[in-house]
Every structure is written in C-alpha cells, then in structure tokens.
Amino acid sequence: MTTPADPAAPTGPRVPEAVHRRRWAILGVLMLSLLIVVLDNSILNVAIKTISTPAPTGLGATQSELEWAINAYTLVFAGLLFTAGLLGDRLGRKKVLLGGLAVFGLGSAFAAFSGSPGELITFRAVMGLGAAFVMPATLAVLMNVFEREEQPKAIGIWAGGVGLAIAIGPITGGVLLDHFWWGSVFLINVPIVLLALVLMLWLVPDSRDPNPGRVDPVGVVLSVVGLVLLVYGIIKGGQLADFTDATVLSTIGAGLAVLVAFVVFEKRSDHPSIDVTYFRNKVFSAAIAAIALVFFALMGVTFFAVFYTQSVRGYSPLQTGLLMLPLAAAQMIFAPRARLVVDRIGNKATTTAGLLVIAATLAAFAALDAGTPIWILEVIFFLMGTGMAHIMTPVSVVIMQALPREKAGSASALSNTFRQLGGALGIAVLGSVLSTAYRTGIEDKLGALPPALRHTAGESIEATLGIADKLGPRGESLVTPAHDAFLHAMHITALWGAGVAVLGAVVVALFLPGKPPAAQGTQDEQELSHTRS
C-alpha cells in the first residue's frame, strides 16, 4: 500500500506527469520492439518450406533441422528470460531493451547469410539471446508508465500488437520470398531494429527495481541444459519414429533429471532464477499453465499448417501469409476488448471459453483434406484467433498484477518463459507426433526407392516430394501417397493439440477466479481513484 509522506497532502500518482503524458507514444515504441520478436517467428513459419528446399533455393534443411531452427530461438529465449528480467530490474529496463535489440539485429543479419542449416540454427540462438532481453523489458516498462487502472487496457493493446505481428509476418515473408532469397526474411528485421533503437532513446524512460534480485548463473545453466536435452530427445524420437531407442530414452531421461535438479536447486537458493514460492498461489499457477498449454497446442499446429497449405494445397508463401490473416485479424479485433468480457463474466469463464474454442478449432483440422473448401480453413483460423485473444489478455493481467509493480520484470519473464517453453515443447512433441505418424503412413510406399533414400524420404512430406521431383516421371507415383500420409499425420497431431487445449480449459476452470464482487478492489486502487478525481 502507498502511504503519503505528509498526512495533509493527498497521495500523488505513482507515474511522473511527464511520463504519463507520453505513455501512449511509449506504448507504441514498446509494441514496435515486441513486433520484431513476434514478427520473426511468424515470418519463419511461412519460410520453413522454402528453407527445406535444396540449394540454391533453400538450405535443404530436414524436418528435424527445421524444428531446431525454431527451437534454438525459443529455448535460448525461454532459458534466459527470467535472468534477463532480473538484469532489467537491476541495470535498468531501457538499457536492457537497447542491448537486446542490438543483439537481435546482429543475429538477424548473420542468420540471413547462413550457408548451412547448422549456421542458421546457431544464429537463431543468437537472436533468441537478444529477444530474451527485449520481451520482458517491454511489459515491465509498460507496467511502470501506466497507472494501475489503465494497465488492463494497455496490456490488451500490447497483446493486440502480437496479433498485428502475426498478420504482418506471413504476408511480409510471402512478399519477400516471391521476390528475394530466403535470407531476406531475417534481413528485414535490421531496419525495424534501427528505427526502434532511435525511438527508444528519444521516448522511453528508464526504470529499475530498487531492491533487485541477484543473478543465478547455476540456475540458468541447469534450466537451459535440461530443456535442450529434453527437446533434443523428443525431436530425435520423432526423426527416428522410435521413442524406445536407447539414445532417445537416455537423452529425455537426462533432460528430466537435470530439470529436477534445477527445481531442487531453486528451492534451496536464496536468489533463485525462478522463485518457486510464486507457484504456491493456485491462481498464478493456473494462469501460467494456461499460457504454456495454449502455446504448446498453437505452435505445434502452426508448424504443420504451413505444410498443409503449401505442400498439399499448392499455395505460394505469399498466399499462405494471406490465408493466415483471419487468425491475426481476430486477435487485433478482440485482444483489446477482451477485458470488457472479463468485466462482464470474469476471468474463469472468459479464459475457459477461449481454451475450449481453441480445442474445437484444433480438432477441426482433423476434418480437413486435400479438397476441403479453403473458406473453411479461414473460419477455423478466425475462431482460433478469437479464442487466443480471450486467453492472452485476461491471463496476462492476472499474472502481471499478482506481483508488486517493482517485480514487473520478473512477472513478465515468468509469463514469457512458460509461453516460450510451451511453444518449444509443442513444436518438439507435436512435430515428433507428425513425423512419426507420417513415416508410419509412407514407409510401405517407399519400397521401390534405393535403400539409402528410404530413410530420408520418410522423414517429412517435403523430403518425399523432393526425392520424387529428382526421380522425374518415376517419382510421380509418390506424390499422392505423400499427401495422404501427411493428411493422416496432420489429423492425429491436431487431435493431440486439441487434447492439450482441453486440459488447459480444465485447469483454468478449476483454479482461476470467477467474477469478483463489484465492490472489490485494493486499497491502493481506491486511494489512486480518489486522488485522480
């Protein structure tokens, strides 16, 4: 609670007047910084088919290499987010934002000129390093330039910015891939970074936690190593279509063991990377779980949706980007307005309904085939974006207001850590389900191929179609079986994703708060409302 220094004087606003006047301009700059972090992943989703094409068009990346190109970014991002949030609290959020943007821009430039899948994976990790310092700082600055009563509206607009990036990304990627080489989808980040740096130096105030936590290098190392081992094992299992393989089992087991050691170490540390005491609050834990589960389902589905539209349906990268517009449009329309729904029916009902809508749209992918009218996919994408908007905004508000304003960096980092972790595991797990189901479906159709090509051709639809193309007329007989095997694999994967979304709905229905009484409010908010009036 805020107490006035002089009992005779009214309590003043917590945000300086000069900052308060330009708060919306500051929000615009923060959204530009957020834009490039989200834009990069949404652009890459359209480009993965091109990157999987053999040189000189692409890099000839296999499905497992594509998964690593995405997950190298998300794992570094997730592993360092909390430490990045603490460094922002300690050093100043503006300094950390500027440094993170610079590293992200350099990583983007190097990724654009990668000569092999290995180089691309490495530079994507560098981009993840920069992005880890950008994402939590944007939300932490937001919490420090808006008064509490405006925070839900600002967070709603901030979340709507994610929808804008999802809209711009695929279309921008499609235009670039139609006119330039695949590396242009990364090079486009550089001018945006330069513009964001200039505007940030001019507009954004610095802020820090007066009592910041200590950095926890042991915790950071344990979390990153554990996650990388776990995800490697899952992806390797999908690549081999055999989760009983000794290498797969030992790697997954080692990853889980390291993550258990991480949790034990964090519980005993006096300066943990993740303060596990936060999770004793069931509301906070349920909100974090909702974010992780929805991104688990959505990132896995986005991964296969691009291959469905481009490899099975024959759409170009630009057309694929345009097809994803309803998903982004729904988020931009509904994310800023979701708080109004929360005011009417409460967090629990809003978020549960959103997750059930996500589950239904994921299950709907199981009904798609090669001849389904494309407008049905558009309706599915729009409903998916609507469901997501009614999850992200209320859940973000719950998480950010669960901790004191001074810990805004930590709250933002926790939210984004579990979002990225959920997305990385979604790509790994659902990507492996897709890969395993595809190999099972296509294997008996590859008997006519030379033994050396059978394993490669069975890894993904792009690999099968690539080999079919090289074989010329002899390979034409593989095209229809490849489409059929992919559709079957996509249906199985979509149902897995739907099951995860239903699990998320159950969690939030049990633990998120319902609609609060109209008179409820904190003493801080009452005092602040009095002083504003």
Coordinates of N, CA, C and O in Angstrom, one line a residue, residues 74 76-86 131-136 409 412-420:
T74 N 13.7 -20.4 -29.4 CA 12.7 -20.4 -28.3 C 13.4 -20.9 -27.0 O 13.0 -20.5 -25.9
V76 N 16.7 -20.8 -26.1 CA 17.5 -19.7 -25.5 C 16.7 -18.6 -24.9 O 16.9 -18.1 -23.8
F77 N 15.7 -18.3 -25.7 CA 14.7 -17.2 -25.3 C 14.1 -17.6 -23.9 O 14.2 -16.9 -22.9
A78 N 13.5 -18.8 -23.8 CA 12.9 -19.2 -22.6 C 13.9 -19.4 -21.4 O 13.6 -19.1 -20.3
G79 N 15.1 -20.0 -21.8 CA 16.0 -20.2 -20.7 C 16.6 -19.0 -20.1 O 17.0 -19.0 -18.9
L80 N 16.7 -17.9 -20.8 CA 17.3 -16.7 -20.3 C 16.3 -15.6 -19.9 O 16.7 -14.5 -19.4
L81 N 15.0 -15.8 -20.2 CA 14.1 -14.7 -20.0 C 14.1 -14.2 -18.5 O 14.0 -13.0 -18.3
F82 N 14.1 -15.2 -17.6 CA 14.0 -14.7 -16.2 C 15.2 -14.0 -15.7 O 15.1 -12.9 -15.1
T83 N 16.4 -14.5 -16.2 CA 17.7 -13.7 -15.8 C 17.6 -12.4 -16.5 O 18.1 -11.4 -15.9
A84 N 17.1 -12.3 -17.8 CA 17.0 -11.0 -18.5 C 16.1 -10.1 -17.7 O 16.4 -8.9 -17.6
G85 N 15.0 -10.6 -17.2 CA 14.1 -9.8 -16.4 C 14.8 -9.2 -15.1 O 14.6 -8.1 -14.8
L86 N 15.6 -10.1 -14.5 CA 16.3 -9.6 -13.3 C 17.3 -8.6 -13.6 O 17.5 -7.6 -12.9
A131 N 16.3 -11.4 -28.1 CA 14.9 -11.4 -27.8 C 14.6 -11.6 -26.3 O 13.6 -11.0 -25.8
A132 N 15.4 -12.4 -25.7 CA 15.1 -12.7 -24.2 C 15.2 -11.4 -23.4 O 14.6 -11.3 -22.4
F133 N 16.0 -10.4 -23.9 CA 16.2 -9.2 -23.1 C 15.1 -8.1 -23.6 O 14.9 -7.2 -22.9
V134 N 14.5 -8.4 -24.7 CA 13.5 -7.4 -25.2 C 12.1 -7.7 -24.6 O 11.5 -6.7 -24.1
M135 N 11.7 -8.9 -24.7 CA 10.3 -9.2 -24.3 C 9.9 -8.8 -22.9 O 8.9 -8.1 -22.7
P136 N 10.6 -9.3 -21.9 CA 10.2 -8.9 -20.5 C 10.3 -7.4 -20.2 O 9.5 -6.9 -19.5
G409 N 9.4 -6.9 -14.1 CA 10.3 -7.7 -15.0 C 10.2 -9.2 -14.7 O 10.2 -10.0 -15.6
S412 N 6.7 -10.6 -15.9 CA 6.7 -10.6 -17.4 C 7.6 -11.8 -17.8 O 7.2 -12.5 -18.8
A413 N 8.8 -11.9 -17.2 CA 9.7 -13.0 -17.6 C 9.1 -14.4 -17.3 O 9.2 -15.3 -18.2
L414 N 8.4 -14.5 -16.2 CA 7.8 -15.8 -15.9 C 6.7 -16.1 -17.0 O 6.6 -17.3 -17.5
S415 N 5.9 -15.1 -17.3 CA 4.8 -15.3 -18.3 C 5.4 -15.7 -19.6 O 5.0 -16.7 -20.3
N416 N 6.5 -15.0 -20.0 CA 7.1 -15.3 -21.4 C 7.9 -16.6 -21.4 O 8.0 -17.3 -22.4
T417 N 8.5 -16.9 -20.2 CA 9.3 -18.1 -20.1 C 8.4 -19.3 -20.4 O 8.7 -20.2 -21.2
F418 N 7.3 -19.4 -19.7 CA 6.4 -20.5 -19.9 C 5.6 -20.5 -21.2 O 5.3 -21.5 -21.7
R419 N 5.4 -19.3 -21.8 CA 4.9 -19.3 -23.1 C 5.8 -19.8 -24.1 O 5.5 -20.7 -25.0
Q420 N 7.1 -19.4 -24.0 CA 8.1 -19.9 -25.0 C 8.4 -21.4 -24.7 O 8.6 -22.2 -25.7

